[in-house]
């Protein structure tokens, strides 16, 4: 945890500029890409069907392409998740955000979680991409959050992430702090869901977040209040 707030000028480098609405159009996706280049966000995060489009739009910009896998439910067989992730990486994704098996998480079945995440981690890392693991904190007890984070670390994930933003609840400072404490200093923590202002983002980073997922990225960097749920 840091006692110093990240300056507004630096906050963009933490943000995955996000558009995950299933009905998003190509024009909307390209607009988000242009915004990410203009504001120098860390990545653009989209559904898998848009990875090729985003990769092409961002080429040479330094902004990464991020995609989600088994989104937003996570209730997909692990080999199918791995196949989906492999395809997204082949299409150009630099980072993959996967949703875990929530039934296993709710059952405290760490072994099943490790197996689920490992299958995707191997596919993602084979393509030299980064894996973030969405544990959907709003659906878990603190004990279950810890087990899920431990499983992600054991499986070789690069980040743990709070939320999809689609299943109720979002990131909280308390959850980010718990996740940071659990994964230690080497694994990233992504706060997503309901981060709509500069103050929100700074609070998450102070609690231990190293990445922010938001569709209100422009409002955040301008010091305004965003209105999106994600």
Short mmCIF file of C-alpha atoms in Angstrom, two decimals:
data_model
loop_
_atom_site.label_atom_id
_atom_site.label_comp_id
_atom_site.label_asym_id
_atom_site.label_seq_id
_atom_site.Cartn_x
_atom_site.Cartn_y
_atom_site.Cartn_z
CA UNK A 1 0.00 0.00 0.00
CA UNK A 2 1.17 3.48 -0.84
CA UNK A 3 0.59 6.63 1.15
CA UNK A 4 1.01 8.83 -1.94
CA UNK A 5 -1.85 9.27 -4.42
CA UNK A 6 -1.01 8.59 -8.04
CA UNK A 7 -1.07 11.86 -9.96
CA UNK A 8 -3.83 12.38 -12.55
CA UNK A 9 -1.16 12.65 -15.26
CA UNK A 10 0.04 9.12 -14.44
CA UNK A 11 -3.29 7.41 -13.85
CA UNK A 12 -3.92 6.60 -17.54
CA UNK A 13 -1.07 4.07 -17.52
CA UNK A 14 -3.03 1.99 -14.99
CA UNK A 15 -6.28 1.88 -16.97
CA UNK A 16 -7.63 -0.88 -19.20
CA UNK A 17 -10.09 1.17 -21.30
CA UNK A 18 -13.03 -1.17 -21.49
CA UNK A 19 -15.97 -1.88 -23.80
CA UNK A 20 -17.63 -5.20 -23.02
CA UNK A 21 -21.27 -4.57 -23.92
CA UNK A 22 -22.32 -7.52 -26.09
CA UNK A 23 -24.10 -5.18 -28.48
CA UNK A 24 -21.11 -2.88 -29.01
CA UNK A 25 -20.65 -1.91 -32.66
CA UNK A 26 -17.45 -1.71 -34.67
CA UNK A 27 -17.73 2.07 -34.66
CA UNK A 28 -17.92 2.08 -30.86
CA UNK A 29 -14.93 -0.26 -30.60
CA UNK A 30 -12.86 1.92 -32.91
CA UNK A 31 -13.85 5.01 -30.89
CA UNK A 32 -12.57 3.36 -27.71
CA UNK A 33 -9.31 2.51 -29.49
CA UNK A 34 -8.87 6.13 -30.60
CA UNK A 35 -9.53 7.32 -27.06
CA UNK A 36 -6.99 4.87 -25.66
CA UNK A 37 -4.33 6.13 -28.04
CA UNK A 38 -5.17 9.77 -27.28
CA UNK A 39 -5.10 9.36 -23.51
CA UNK A 40 -2.33 6.71 -23.45
CA UNK A 41 -4.30 4.08 -21.55
CA UNK A 42 -2.58 0.79 -20.78
CA UNK A 43 -4.89 -1.34 -22.92
CA UNK A 44 -8.23 -1.64 -24.67
CA UNK A 45 -10.31 -4.51 -23.25
CA UNK A 46 -12.97 -6.03 -25.51
CA UNK A 47 -14.85 -9.24 -26.20
CA UNK A 48 -12.99 -11.82 -28.34
CA UNK A 49 -14.83 -11.02 -31.58
CA UNK A 50 -13.16 -7.59 -31.60
CA UNK A 51 -9.56 -8.61 -30.89
CA UNK A 52 -8.42 -8.51 -34.53
CA UNK A 53 -10.08 -5.13 -35.04
CA UNK A 54 -8.52 -3.66 -31.91
CA UNK A 55 -5.07 -5.10 -32.60
CA UNK A 56 -5.09 -3.53 -36.06
CA UNK A 57 -6.37 -0.18 -34.75
CA UNK A 58 -3.75 -0.02 -32.00
CA UNK A 59 -0.76 -1.18 -34.06
CA UNK A 60 2.31 0.91 -33.28
CA UNK A 61 0.54 2.92 -30.57
CA UNK A 62 2.02 1.19 -27.53
CA UNK A 63 -1.50 0.48 -26.22
CA UNK A 64 -2.10 -3.22 -25.52
CA UNK A 65 -5.01 -5.38 -26.68
CA UNK A 66 -6.87 -7.17 -23.89
CA UNK A 67 -9.71 -9.69 -24.20
CA UNK A 68 -12.02 -11.54 -21.84
CA UNK A 69 -12.54 -15.31 -21.73
CA UNK A 70 -15.57 -17.30 -20.46
CA UNK A 71 -17.10 -13.92 -19.83
CA UNK A 72 -19.04 -13.04 -17.74
CA UNK A 73 -20.09 -16.32 -16.07
CA UNK A 74 -16.98 -18.52 -16.08
CA UNK A 75 -19.21 -21.60 -16.31
CA UNK A 76 -17.37 -23.08 -19.28
CA UNK A 77 -15.20 -26.24 -19.33
CA UNK A 78 -11.53 -25.47 -18.80
CA UNK A 79 -10.43 -26.91 -22.14
CA UNK A 80 -12.93 -24.65 -23.91
CA UNK A 81 -11.61 -21.65 -21.95
CA UNK A 82 -8.08 -22.58 -23.02
CA UNK A 83 -9.18 -22.90 -26.66
CA UNK A 84 -10.91 -19.51 -26.53
CA UNK A 85 -7.87 -17.91 -24.90
CA UNK A 86 -5.49 -19.44 -27.43
CA UNK A 87 -7.61 -18.06 -30.27
CA UNK A 88 -7.69 -14.58 -28.77
CA UNK A 89 -3.91 -14.57 -28.38
CA UNK A 90 -3.48 -15.75 -31.98
CA UNK A 91 -5.77 -12.89 -33.04
CA UNK A 92 -3.41 -10.45 -31.32
CA UNK A 93 -4.42 -10.19 -27.66
CA UNK A 94 -1.54 -9.22 -25.38
CA UNK A 95 -3.56 -9.86 -22.22
CA UNK A 96 -6.38 -12.21 -21.30
CA UNK A 97 -8.89 -11.72 -18.45
CA UNK A 98 -10.55 -15.06 -17.63
CA UNK A 99 -13.48 -15.78 -15.31
CA UNK A 100 -12.93 -18.66 -12.90
CA UNK A 101 -15.23 -21.58 -12.16
CA UNK A 102 -17.46 -19.83 -9.64
CA UNK A 103 -19.09 -23.06 -8.46
CA UNK A 104 -15.66 -24.38 -7.47
CA UNK A 105 -14.86 -21.09 -5.74
CA UNK A 106 -18.10 -21.18 -3.76
CA UNK A 107 -17.38 -24.81 -2.81
CA UNK A 108 -13.87 -23.92 -1.55
CA UNK A 109 -12.48 -26.40 -4.11
CA UNK A 110 -8.99 -25.02 -4.55
CA UNK A 111 -7.82 -27.98 -6.61
CA UNK A 112 -10.53 -27.46 -9.22
CA UNK A 113 -9.69 -23.76 -9.38
CA UNK A 114 -6.00 -24.47 -9.88
CA UNK A 115 -6.81 -26.90 -12.70
CA UNK A 116 -9.17 -24.41 -14.36
CA UNK A 117 -6.72 -21.52 -14.22
CA UNK A 118 -3.69 -23.63 -15.17
CA UNK A 119 -5.34 -24.76 -18.40
CA UNK A 120 -5.81 -21.16 -19.47
CA UNK A 121 -2.45 -19.96 -18.12
CA UNK A 122 -0.60 -22.53 -20.20
CA UNK A 123 -2.44 -21.47 -23.37
CA UNK A 124 -1.93 -17.77 -22.69
CA UNK A 125 1.72 -18.00 -21.70
CA UNK A 126 2.51 -20.19 -24.71
CA UNK A 127 1.59 -17.14 -26.76
CA UNK A 128 3.69 -14.86 -24.51
CA UNK A 129 0.59 -13.04 -23.27
CA UNK A 130 -0.47 -12.03 -19.75
CA UNK A 131 -3.23 -13.75 -17.76
CA UNK A 132 -5.54 -11.95 -15.36
CA UNK A 133 -7.94 -14.07 -13.29
CA UNK A 134 -11.37 -12.64 -12.43
CA UNK A 135 -12.56 -14.04 -9.09
CA UNK A 136 -15.89 -12.12 -8.91
CA UNK A 137 -15.46 -10.91 -5.34
CA UNK A 138 -19.13 -9.92 -4.84
CA UNK A 139 -20.10 -13.60 -4.97
CA UNK A 140 -17.49 -14.84 -2.49
CA UNK A 141 -16.78 -14.73 1.24
CA UNK A 142 -13.42 -13.39 2.34
CA UNK A 143 -12.22 -16.96 2.89
CA UNK A 144 -13.28 -17.90 -0.64
CA UNK A 145 -11.57 -14.81 -2.07
CA UNK A 146 -8.33 -15.87 -0.40
CA UNK A 147 -8.63 -19.43 -1.74
CA UNK A 148 -9.32 -18.14 -5.26
CA UNK A 149 -6.33 -15.80 -5.13
CA UNK A 150 -4.08 -18.55 -3.80
CA UNK A 151 -5.25 -20.82 -6.62
CA UNK A 152 -4.47 -18.14 -9.20
CA UNK A 153 -0.94 -17.72 -7.85
CA UNK A 154 -0.39 -21.49 -7.73
CA UNK A 155 -1.59 -21.79 -11.32
CA UNK A 156 0.86 -19.16 -12.53
CA UNK A 157 -1.50 -16.24 -13.20
CA UNK A 158 0.01 -12.79 -13.65
CA UNK A 159 -2.88 -10.85 -12.09
CA UNK A 160 -5.98 -11.37 -10.00
CA UNK A 161 -8.99 -9.19 -10.79
CA UNK A 162 -11.96 -8.27 -8.64
CA UNK A 163 -14.99 -8.37 -10.91
CA UNK A 164 -16.62 -8.72 -14.30
CA UNK A 165 -18.93 -5.79 -13.63
CA UNK A 166 -21.79 -7.92 -14.96
CA UNK A 167 -22.79 -9.99 -11.93
CA UNK A 168 -23.58 -7.34 -9.33
CA UNK A 169 -21.06 -5.58 -7.14
CA UNK A 170 -17.67 -4.28 -8.17
CA UNK A 171 -14.29 -3.44 -6.76
CA UNK A 172 -13.95 -2.31 -3.16
CA UNK A 173 -10.89 -0.99 -1.38
CA UNK A 174 -11.26 -3.78 1.19
CA UNK A 175 -11.25 -6.51 -1.44
CA UNK A 176 -8.27 -5.04 -3.25
CA UNK A 177 -6.32 -4.87 0.02
CA UNK A 178 -7.23 -8.48 0.84
CA UNK A 179 -6.22 -9.65 -2.63
CA UNK A 180 -2.91 -7.78 -2.45
CA UNK A 181 -2.18 -9.26 0.97
CA UNK A 182 -2.94 -12.75 -0.36
CA UNK A 183 -0.99 -12.69 -3.63
CA UNK A 184 2.03 -10.80 -2.33
CA UNK A 185 4.05 -8.15 -4.14
CA UNK A 186 4.87 -9.99 -7.37
CA UNK A 187 1.37 -10.67 -8.76
CA UNK A 188 -0.75 -7.85 -10.16
CA UNK A 189 -4.15 -6.84 -8.76
CA UNK A 190 -6.77 -5.36 -11.09
CA UNK A 191 -9.70 -3.43 -9.64
CA UNK A 192 -12.70 -3.37 -11.94
CA UNK A 193 -16.39 -2.65 -11.65
CA UNK A 194 -17.64 0.70 -10.39
CA UNK A 195 -14.35 2.63 -10.60
CA UNK A 196 -15.74 5.88 -11.99
CA UNK A 197 -13.62 8.74 -10.67
CA UNK A 198 -10.03 9.78 -10.06
CA UNK A 199 -10.61 9.42 -6.32
CA UNK A 200 -11.95 5.88 -6.82
CA UNK A 201 -8.91 4.92 -8.89
CA UNK A 202 -6.44 6.49 -6.47
CA UNK A 203 -8.07 4.67 -3.55
CA UNK A 204 -7.80 1.33 -5.34
CA UNK A 205 -4.15 1.93 -6.20
CA UNK A 206 -3.39 2.95 -2.62
CA UNK A 207 -4.95 -0.33 -1.47
CA UNK A 208 -2.67 -2.32 -3.76
CA UNK A 209 -4.15 -2.29 -7.26
CA UNK A 210 -1.68 -2.17 -10.13
CA UNK A 211 -4.33 -2.00 -12.84
CA UNK A 212 -7.78 -0.42 -13.14
CA UNK A 213 -10.51 -1.75 -15.43
CA UNK A 214 -12.98 0.96 -16.36
CA UNK A 215 -15.17 2.29 -19.12
CA UNK A 216 -15.01 5.68 -17.38
CA UNK A 217 -11.30 6.10 -18.09
CA UNK A 218 -11.63 9.50 -19.72
CA UNK A 219 -13.67 10.84 -16.80
CA UNK A 220 -11.07 9.42 -14.40
CA UNK A 221 -8.10 11.12 -16.06
CA UNK A 222 -10.05 14.40 -16.36
CA UNK A 223 -11.00 14.32 -12.69
CA UNK A 224 -14.69 14.02 -13.54
CA UNK A 225 -17.37 11.54 -12.46
CA UNK A 226 -18.15 8.66 -14.79
CA UNK A 227 -21.58 7.07 -14.97
CA UNK A 228 -20.92 3.60 -16.36
CA UNK A 229 -21.46 0.46 -14.28
CA UNK A 230 -18.06 -0.89 -15.36
#
